Tab-separated table of C-alpha atoms and ligand atoms in Angstrom:
chain	number	residue	atom	x	y	z
U	233	UNK	CA	117.173	96.830	140.126
U	234	UNK	CA	118.522	93.453	139.086
U	235	UNK	CA	120.963	93.902	136.207
U	236	UNK	CA	119.594	92.732	132.870
U	237	UNK	CA	120.141	89.987	131.848
U	238	UNK	CA	121.709	88.431	134.976
U	239	UNK	CA	124.604	86.175	134.060
U	240	UNK	CA	125.776	82.802	135.242
U	241	UNK	CA	129.202	81.286	134.617
U	242	UNK	CA	129.146	77.776	133.124
U	243	UNK	CA	131.751	75.046	133.513
U	244	UNK	CA	132.776	75.370	129.855
U	245	UNK	CA	133.816	78.979	130.417
U	246	UNK	CA	130.686	80.483	128.932
U	247	UNK	CA	128.712	83.369	130.371
U	248	UNK	CA	125.050	82.399	130.302
U	249	UNK	CA	121.942	84.567	130.420
U	250	UNK	CA	118.473	83.048	130.675
U	251	UNK	CA	115.464	84.968	129.362
U	252	UNK	CA	111.841	84.106	130.132
U	253	UNK	CA	110.692	83.263	126.603
U	254	UNK	CA	111.609	83.227	122.910
U	255	UNK	CA	110.487	86.835	122.405
U	256	UNK	CA	112.683	88.261	125.164
U	257	UNK	CA	115.492	85.973	124.010
U	258	UNK	CA	115.376	87.525	120.527
U	259	UNK	CA	115.242	91.015	122.039
U	260	UNK	CA	118.247	90.259	124.234
U	261	UNK	CA	120.211	88.949	121.254
U	262	UNK	CA	119.361	91.988	119.112
U	263	UNK	CA	120.398	94.228	122.005
U	264	UNK	CA	123.739	92.452	122.344
U	265	UNK	CA	124.358	92.786	118.577
U	266	UNK	CA	123.603	96.516	118.752
U	267	UNK	CA	125.812	97.011	121.803
U	268	UNK	CA	128.685	95.138	120.175
U	269	UNK	CA	128.245	97.070	116.926
U	270	UNK	CA	128.488	100.398	118.748
U	271	UNK	CA	131.463	99.111	120.732
U	272	UNK	CA	133.274	98.102	117.515
U	273	UNK	CA	132.463	101.377	115.753
U	274	UNK	CA	133.824	103.359	118.687
U	275	UNK	CA	136.972	101.219	118.744
U	276	UNK	CA	137.779	100.853	115.046
U	277	UNK	CA	135.088	102.434	112.899
U	278	UNK	CA	133.674	99.183	111.542
U	279	UNK	CA	131.723	96.144	112.736
U	280	UNK	CA	131.766	92.592	111.404
U	281	UNK	CA	129.172	89.929	112.124
U	282	UNK	CA	128.592	86.356	110.920
U	283	UNK	CA	124.926	85.383	110.690
U	284	UNK	CA	123.525	81.984	111.553
U	285	UNK	CA	120.943	79.965	109.661
U	286	UNK	CA	118.063	77.976	111.111
U	287	UNK	CA	114.819	79.255	112.642
U	288	UNK	CA	116.029	80.739	115.943
U	289	UNK	CA	117.798	83.794	114.542
U	290	UNK	CA	114.964	84.918	112.257
U	291	UNK	CA	113.124	86.937	114.970
U	292	UNK	CA	116.451	88.553	115.859
U	293	UNK	CA	116.949	89.669	112.252
U	294	UNK	CA	113.393	91.039	112.096
U	295	UNK	CA	113.962	93.030	115.324
U	296	UNK	CA	117.189	94.528	113.917
U	297	UNK	CA	115.281	95.607	110.804
U	298	UNK	CA	112.664	97.421	112.917
U	299	UNK	CA	112.578	100.390	115.284
U	300	UNK	CA	114.450	101.188	117.506
U	301	UNK	CA	117.318	98.990	116.274
U	302	UNK	CA	117.035	100.005	112.618
U	303	UNK	CA	117.692	103.642	113.525
U	304	UNK	CA	120.618	102.812	115.812
U	305	UNK	CA	122.618	100.146	113.995
U	306	UNK	CA	125.699	101.427	112.069
U	307	UNK	CA	124.583	99.749	108.836
U	308	UNK	CA	126.979	101.554	106.517
U	309	UNK	CA	130.003	100.423	108.522
U	310	UNK	CA	128.862	96.822	109.113
U	311	UNK	CA	130.145	93.820	107.148
U	312	UNK	CA	127.908	90.744	107.066
U	313	UNK	CA	129.271	87.214	106.758
U	314	UNK	CA	127.674	83.796	107.291
U	315	UNK	CA	128.665	81.066	109.733
U	316	UNK	CA	127.553	78.492	107.193
U	317	UNK	CA	125.498	77.967	104.042
U	318	UNK	CA	123.600	75.119	102.501
U	319	UNK	CA	124.618	74.364	98.883
U	320	UNK	CA	121.214	74.674	97.272
U	321	UNK	CA	119.803	76.291	94.155
U	322	UNK	CA	119.197	80.057	94.080
U	323	UNK	CA	115.860	80.895	95.686
U	324	UNK	CA	115.774	77.636	97.629
U	325	UNK	CA	113.994	78.309	100.976
U	326	UNK	CA	116.769	76.426	102.771
U	327	UNK	CA	119.354	79.067	101.851
U	328	UNK	CA	120.751	80.890	104.888
U	329	UNK	CA	121.605	83.878	102.705
U	330	UNK	CA	118.055	83.952	101.370
U	331	UNK	CA	116.573	83.837	104.878
U	332	UNK	CA	118.808	86.666	106.135
U	333	UNK	CA	118.075	88.848	103.109
U	334	UNK	CA	114.316	88.332	103.474
U	335	UNK	CA	114.308	88.953	107.264
U	336	UNK	CA	116.949	91.691	107.489
U	337	UNK	CA	119.303	92.687	104.682
U	338	UNK	CA	116.665	93.632	102.109
U	339	UNK	CA	115.214	96.121	104.624
U	340	UNK	CA	118.290	97.997	105.886
U	341	UNK	CA	120.832	100.306	104.174
U	342	UNK	CA	123.866	97.995	104.164
U	343	UNK	CA	126.094	98.727	101.143
U	344	UNK	CA	126.022	95.720	98.772
U	345	UNK	CA	129.807	95.357	98.944
U	346	UNK	CA	129.589	94.837	102.693
U	347	UNK	CA	127.442	91.710	102.317
U	348	UNK	CA	129.621	88.619	101.892
U	349	UNK	CA	127.501	85.526	101.145
U	350	UNK	CA	129.189	82.141	100.971
U	351	UNK	CA	127.570	81.519	97.545
U	352	UNK	CA	127.347	77.796	97.107
U	353	UNK	CA	124.276	77.883	94.884
U	354	UNK	CA	125.011	74.689	93.002
U	355	UNK	CA	122.093	72.378	93.682
U	356	UNK	CA	124.344	69.713	95.086
U	357	UNK	CA	122.211	67.096	96.734
U	358	UNK	CA	123.854	63.954	98.001
U	359	UNK	CA	121.773	60.830	97.383
U	360	UNK	CA	119.238	59.805	100.066
U	361	UNK	CA	120.615	59.559	103.538
U	362	UNK	CA	121.002	55.788	103.208
U	363	UNK	CA	123.678	56.389	100.594
U	364	UNK	CA	127.173	55.748	101.768
U	365	UNK	CA	128.950	57.352	98.826
U	366	UNK	CA	128.602	61.156	98.992
U	367	UNK	CA	127.784	62.897	95.735
U	368	UNK	CA	131.197	63.615	94.177
U	369	UNK	CA	130.096	66.635	92.118
U	370	UNK	CA	128.372	68.091	95.154
U	371	UNK	CA	131.512	67.764	97.200
U	372	UNK	CA	133.612	69.428	94.488
U	373	UNK	CA	131.242	72.417	94.332
U	374	UNK	CA	131.161	72.750	98.108
U	375	UNK	CA	134.955	72.563	98.323
U	376	UNK	CA	135.308	75.213	95.635
U	377	UNK	CA	132.886	77.514	97.467
U	378	UNK	CA	134.768	76.914	100.720
U	379	UNK	CA	138.105	77.763	99.116
U	380	UNK	CA	136.599	80.965	97.700
U	381	UNK	CA	135.286	81.962	101.150
U	382	UNK	CA	138.590	81.089	102.771
U	383	UNK	CA	140.376	83.502	100.405
U	384	UNK	CA	137.892	86.233	101.285
U	385	UNK	CA	138.331	85.661	105.025
U	386	UNK	CA	142.126	85.625	104.725
U	387	UNK	CA	142.032	88.885	102.743
U	388	UNK	CA	139.944	90.574	105.412
U	389	UNK	CA	141.135	88.972	108.663
U	390	UNK	CA	144.418	87.352	107.741
U	391	UNK	CA	146.664	90.321	108.442
U	392	UNK	CA	146.141	90.570	112.169
U	393	UNK	CA	147.402	87.858	114.486
U	394	UNK	CA	144.976	86.254	116.916
U	395	UNK	CA	147.078	87.663	119.747
U	396	UNK	CA	146.238	91.170	118.599
U	397	UNK	CA	142.612	90.282	119.155
U	398	UNK	CA	141.828	91.689	115.752
U	399	UNK	CA	142.170	88.394	113.932
U	400	UNK	CA	138.552	87.449	113.617
U	401	UNK	CA	134.939	88.488	113.288
U	402	UNK	CA	133.529	90.776	115.994
U	403	UNK	CA	130.374	88.753	116.600
U	404	UNK	CA	129.651	85.222	115.381
U	405	UNK	CA	125.998	84.377	115.938
U	406	UNK	CA	125.449	80.635	116.386
U	407	UNK	CA	122.558	78.263	116.966
U	408	UNK	CA	122.785	74.659	118.035
U	409	UNK	CA	120.984	71.558	116.849
U	410	UNK	CA	119.584	68.855	119.145
U	411	UNK	CA	122.613	66.708	118.313
U	412	UNK	CA	125.010	69.434	119.385
U	413	UNK	CA	125.953	70.617	115.887
U	414	UNK	CA	126.611	74.299	115.351
U	415	UNK	CA	127.063	76.188	112.092
U	416	UNK	CA	127.627	73.197	109.811
U	417	UNK	CA	129.980	71.396	112.153
U	418	UNK	CA	128.284	68.022	112.441
U	419	UNK	CA	129.003	65.166	114.877
U	420	UNK	CA	131.678	62.806	113.644
U	421	UNK	CA	132.628	65.003	110.676
U	422	UNK	CA	136.280	65.211	109.638
U	423	UNK	CA	135.812	69.018	109.520
U	424	UNK	CA	135.846	68.935	113.329
U	425	UNK	CA	139.507	67.931	113.216
U	426	UNK	CA	140.405	70.889	110.995
U	427	UNK	CA	143.160	72.992	112.539
U	428	UNK	CA	144.290	75.215	109.644
U	429	UNK	CA	141.478	76.129	107.289
U	430	UNK	CA	138.963	78.812	108.149
U	431	UNK	CA	136.194	77.557	105.861
U	432	UNK	CA	135.419	74.006	104.763
U	433	UNK	CA	132.978	71.828	102.856
U	434	UNK	CA	130.765	69.778	105.137
U	435	UNK	CA	128.226	67.020	104.437
U	436	UNK	CA	125.144	66.995	106.644
U	437	UNK	CA	124.894	64.064	109.005
U	438	UNK	CA	121.775	61.898	108.534
U	439	UNK	CA	120.066	63.240	111.682
U	440	UNK	CA	120.391	66.832	110.546
U	441	UNK	CA	119.358	65.882	107.006
U	442	UNK	CA	116.118	64.491	108.345
U	443	UNK	CA	115.395	67.920	109.848
U	444	UNK	CA	116.403	70.095	106.890
U	445	UNK	CA	114.924	67.968	104.142
U	446	UNK	CA	111.608	66.105	104.009
U	447	UNK	CA	113.265	63.315	102.004
U	448	UNK	CA	116.360	63.180	104.214
U	449	UNK	CA	118.595	64.264	101.332
U	450	UNK	CA	121.979	65.120	102.798
U	451	UNK	CA	123.046	68.570	101.685
U	452	UNK	CA	126.587	69.610	101.086
U	453	UNK	CA	127.320	72.786	102.988
U	454	UNK	CA	130.106	75.280	103.611
U	455	UNK	CA	130.974	76.171	107.195
U	456	UNK	CA	133.345	78.331	109.193
U	457	UNK	CA	135.673	75.994	111.051
U	458	UNK	CA	136.120	75.900	114.814
U	459	UNK	CA	139.618	77.458	114.627
U	460	UNK	CA	138.238	80.478	112.772
U	461	UNK	CA	135.130	80.819	114.946
U	462	UNK	CA	137.456	80.755	117.964
U	463	UNK	CA	139.263	83.849	116.665
U	464	UNK	CA	136.073	85.883	117.213
U	465	UNK	CA	135.802	88.707	119.701
U	466	UNK	CA	132.397	87.387	120.780
U	467	UNK	CA	130.667	84.097	120.021
U	468	UNK	CA	126.974	84.483	120.773
U	469	UNK	CA	124.977	81.253	120.983
U	470	UNK	CA	121.207	81.783	120.953
U	471	UNK	CA	119.272	78.625	121.820
U	472	UNK	CA	115.548	78.255	122.388
U	473	UNK	CA	113.122	75.500	123.301
U	474	UNK	CA	112.890	72.464	125.553
U	475	UNK	CA	114.058	70.118	122.781
U	476	UNK	CA	117.541	71.608	123.207
U	477	UNK	CA	117.583	71.468	127.035
U	478	UNK	CA	119.517	68.179	127.319
U	479	UNK	CA	122.222	69.169	124.838
U	480	UNK	CA	122.495	72.633	126.425
U	481	UNK	CA	123.139	71.028	129.799
U	482	UNK	CA	125.741	68.672	128.321
U	483	UNK	CA	127.630	71.407	126.503
U	484	UNK	CA	127.565	74.029	129.267
U	485	UNK	CA	128.575	71.559	131.934
U	486	UNK	CA	131.665	70.924	129.827
U	487	UNK	CA	131.573	67.160	130.390
U	488	UNK	CA	131.555	65.980	126.810
U	489	UNK	CA	134.207	67.582	124.676
U	490	UNK	CA	135.140	66.833	121.109
U	491	UNK	CA	133.622	65.581	117.944
U	492	UNK	CA	130.594	63.930	119.518
U	493	UNK	CA	129.297	67.357	120.483
U	494	UNK	CA	130.647	69.954	118.006
U	495	UNK	CA	129.356	72.969	119.967
U	496	UNK	CA	131.875	72.083	122.691
U	497	UNK	CA	134.693	72.935	120.252
U	498	UNK	CA	133.611	76.595	120.263
U	499	UNK	CA	135.729	78.311	122.939
U	500	UNK	CA	137.162	81.626	121.716
U	501	UNK	CA	140.935	81.902	122.131
U	502	UNK	CA	140.797	85.464	123.432
U	503	UNK	CA	137.207	86.492	122.891
U	504	UNK	CA	134.040	86.079	124.926
U	505	UNK	CA	131.673	83.092	124.830
U	506	UNK	CA	128.081	84.052	125.631
U	507	UNK	CA	125.035	81.804	125.607
U	508	UNK	CA	121.581	83.342	125.553
U	509	UNK	CA	118.862	80.818	126.413
U	510	UNK	CA	115.158	80.936	127.050
U	511	UNK	CA	113.754	79.214	130.135
U	512	UNK	CA	112.728	76.169	128.106
U	513	UNK	CA	116.228	75.548	126.775
U	514	UNK	CA	117.866	76.300	130.126
U	515	UNK	CA	115.706	74.335	132.514
U	516	UNK	CA	118.005	71.299	132.853
U	517	UNK	CA	121.150	73.430	132.999
U	518	UNK	CA	119.584	75.760	135.545
U	519	UNK	CA	118.539	72.836	137.718
U	520	UNK	CA	122.084	71.573	137.986
U	521	UNK	CA	124.197	74.650	137.689
U	522	UNK	CA	126.052	76.141	140.578
U	523	UNK	CA	125.014	79.453	139.145
U	524	UNK	CA	128.512	80.917	139.424
U	525	UNK	CA	128.958	84.632	139.813
U	526	UNK	CA	125.904	86.533	138.690
U	527	UNK	CA	127.184	89.412	136.613
U	528	UNK	CA	125.549	91.521	133.917
U	529	UNK	CA	126.338	91.153	130.249
U	530	UNK	CA	126.107	94.917	130.343
U	531	UNK	CA	125.713	97.398	133.119
U	532	UNK	CA	121.974	97.670	132.943
U	533	UNK	CA	119.463	100.149	134.179
U	534	UNK	CA	116.307	98.192	133.549
U	535	UNK	CA	115.226	95.101	131.614
U	536	UNK	CA	114.990	95.776	127.908
U	537	UNK	CA	111.427	95.798	126.695
U	538	UNK	CA	110.078	96.023	123.166
U	539	UNK	CA	109.603	99.626	122.231
U	540	UNK	CA	106.168	100.720	121.181
U	541	UNK	CA	107.357	103.205	118.586
U	542	UNK	CA	108.967	105.620	121.066
U	543	UNK	CA	111.707	107.625	119.388
U	544	UNK	CA	115.150	106.658	120.573
U	545	UNK	CA	117.763	109.335	120.089
U	546	UNK	CA	120.726	107.271	121.066
U	547	UNK	CA	121.639	103.734	122.034
U	548	UNK	CA	121.937	104.736	125.663
U	549	UNK	CA	118.254	105.627	125.614
U	550	UNK	CA	117.587	101.965	124.882
U	551	UNK	CA	116.669	100.526	128.270
U	552	UNK	CA	118.855	97.732	129.476
U	553	UNK	CA	122.010	98.644	127.726
U	554	UNK	CA	124.724	100.977	128.732
U	555	UNK	CA	127.473	99.358	126.718
U	556	UNK	CA	130.449	98.306	128.743
U	557	UNK	CA	130.187	94.537	128.802
U	558	UNK	CA	131.914	92.399	131.351
U	559	UNK	CA	133.643	89.233	130.084
Z	608	6PG	C1	121.918	76.073	109.857
Z	608	6PG	C2	122.536	76.582	111.123
Z	608	6PG	C3	122.485	75.509	112.162
Z	608	6PG	C4	121.410	75.929	113.143
Z	608	6PG	C5	120.994	74.799	114.040
Z	608	6PG	C6	119.819	75.212	114.935
Z	608	6PG	O1	122.338	76.489	108.781
Z	608	6PG	O2	120.965	75.302	109.970
Z	608	6PG	O3	123.730	77.109	110.958
Z	608	6PG	O4	123.686	75.274	112.828
Z	608	6PG	O5	121.896	77.022	113.917
Z	608	6PG	O6	120.616	73.710	113.213
Z	608	6PG	O7	118.735	75.514	114.082
Z	608	6PG	P1	117.342	76.088	114.685
Z	608	6PG	O8	117.626	77.487	115.117
Z	608	6PG	O9	116.396	76.028	113.513
Z	608	6PG	O10	116.956	75.197	115.826
């Protein structure tokens, strides 16, 4: 039985799994999160994860809030963080915290003190995207929120050194925009040159602003920086759709590095870099890739399939996942 999901090695050092469609992609991502959570609980009694914004992760969050995942996840020992947040008013539909609470956190028994939102509620809207001068008050609010989050991260992760492997978040879930941005690390942004801070204020680039706002208003945001993301034990990119195929190929082939393509800056120092793609997002990469060694993310018994309400006593009953991941 072919291991599920079969892996390819990419030139940028990533391990890549390609799933047939968006539904199986979300199931694969939820399965990886569960496997990593159980791995972390066995190793140290707690699990930390940073959630992504955007549309791709929402089905993953809904799967985690439903059977069989909802019975198996170690909710009471899991700390939730965010990879980034838009600085919008409370209740604004663009809020990453709001999306994650609606799709997942409001439906599972995570203790409130284990949920760590970035909290940049100030409605700080830069002027229209033609404006050259960013909105000064917006920047101040975003910087203040970033400094607050930095203090939190340092309190929680600052003690351990990266070399101990305990210096970062267990799983950082990331998406990627068509311009190669990830979290709120945007092309050409000075945040991409950050080497010290773990969280920073970031102004949307005009291209991204045109996607997130009908009027092209450029939002101030707060983002984890590349140096902090690269302290993670596992960075899990989940990318779907043919619109991303060209940028996926560029990033995985490792040709373009640096600020033109922020996702290329994400290469964990000691941790694993996994990319989960659906066929549509992978088709240009697949066409050109050497394929590399095909190895399983996990030793698998059979492809994971959505459960139809069967009771699952333990994680190992969940097809497709006997935890024990390869790199
Ligand atoms: C955000 C995300 C961002 C997202 C990409 C892809 O807050 O918007 O952090 O980096 O992952 O823009 O978004 P989609 O999943 O909607 O394509």
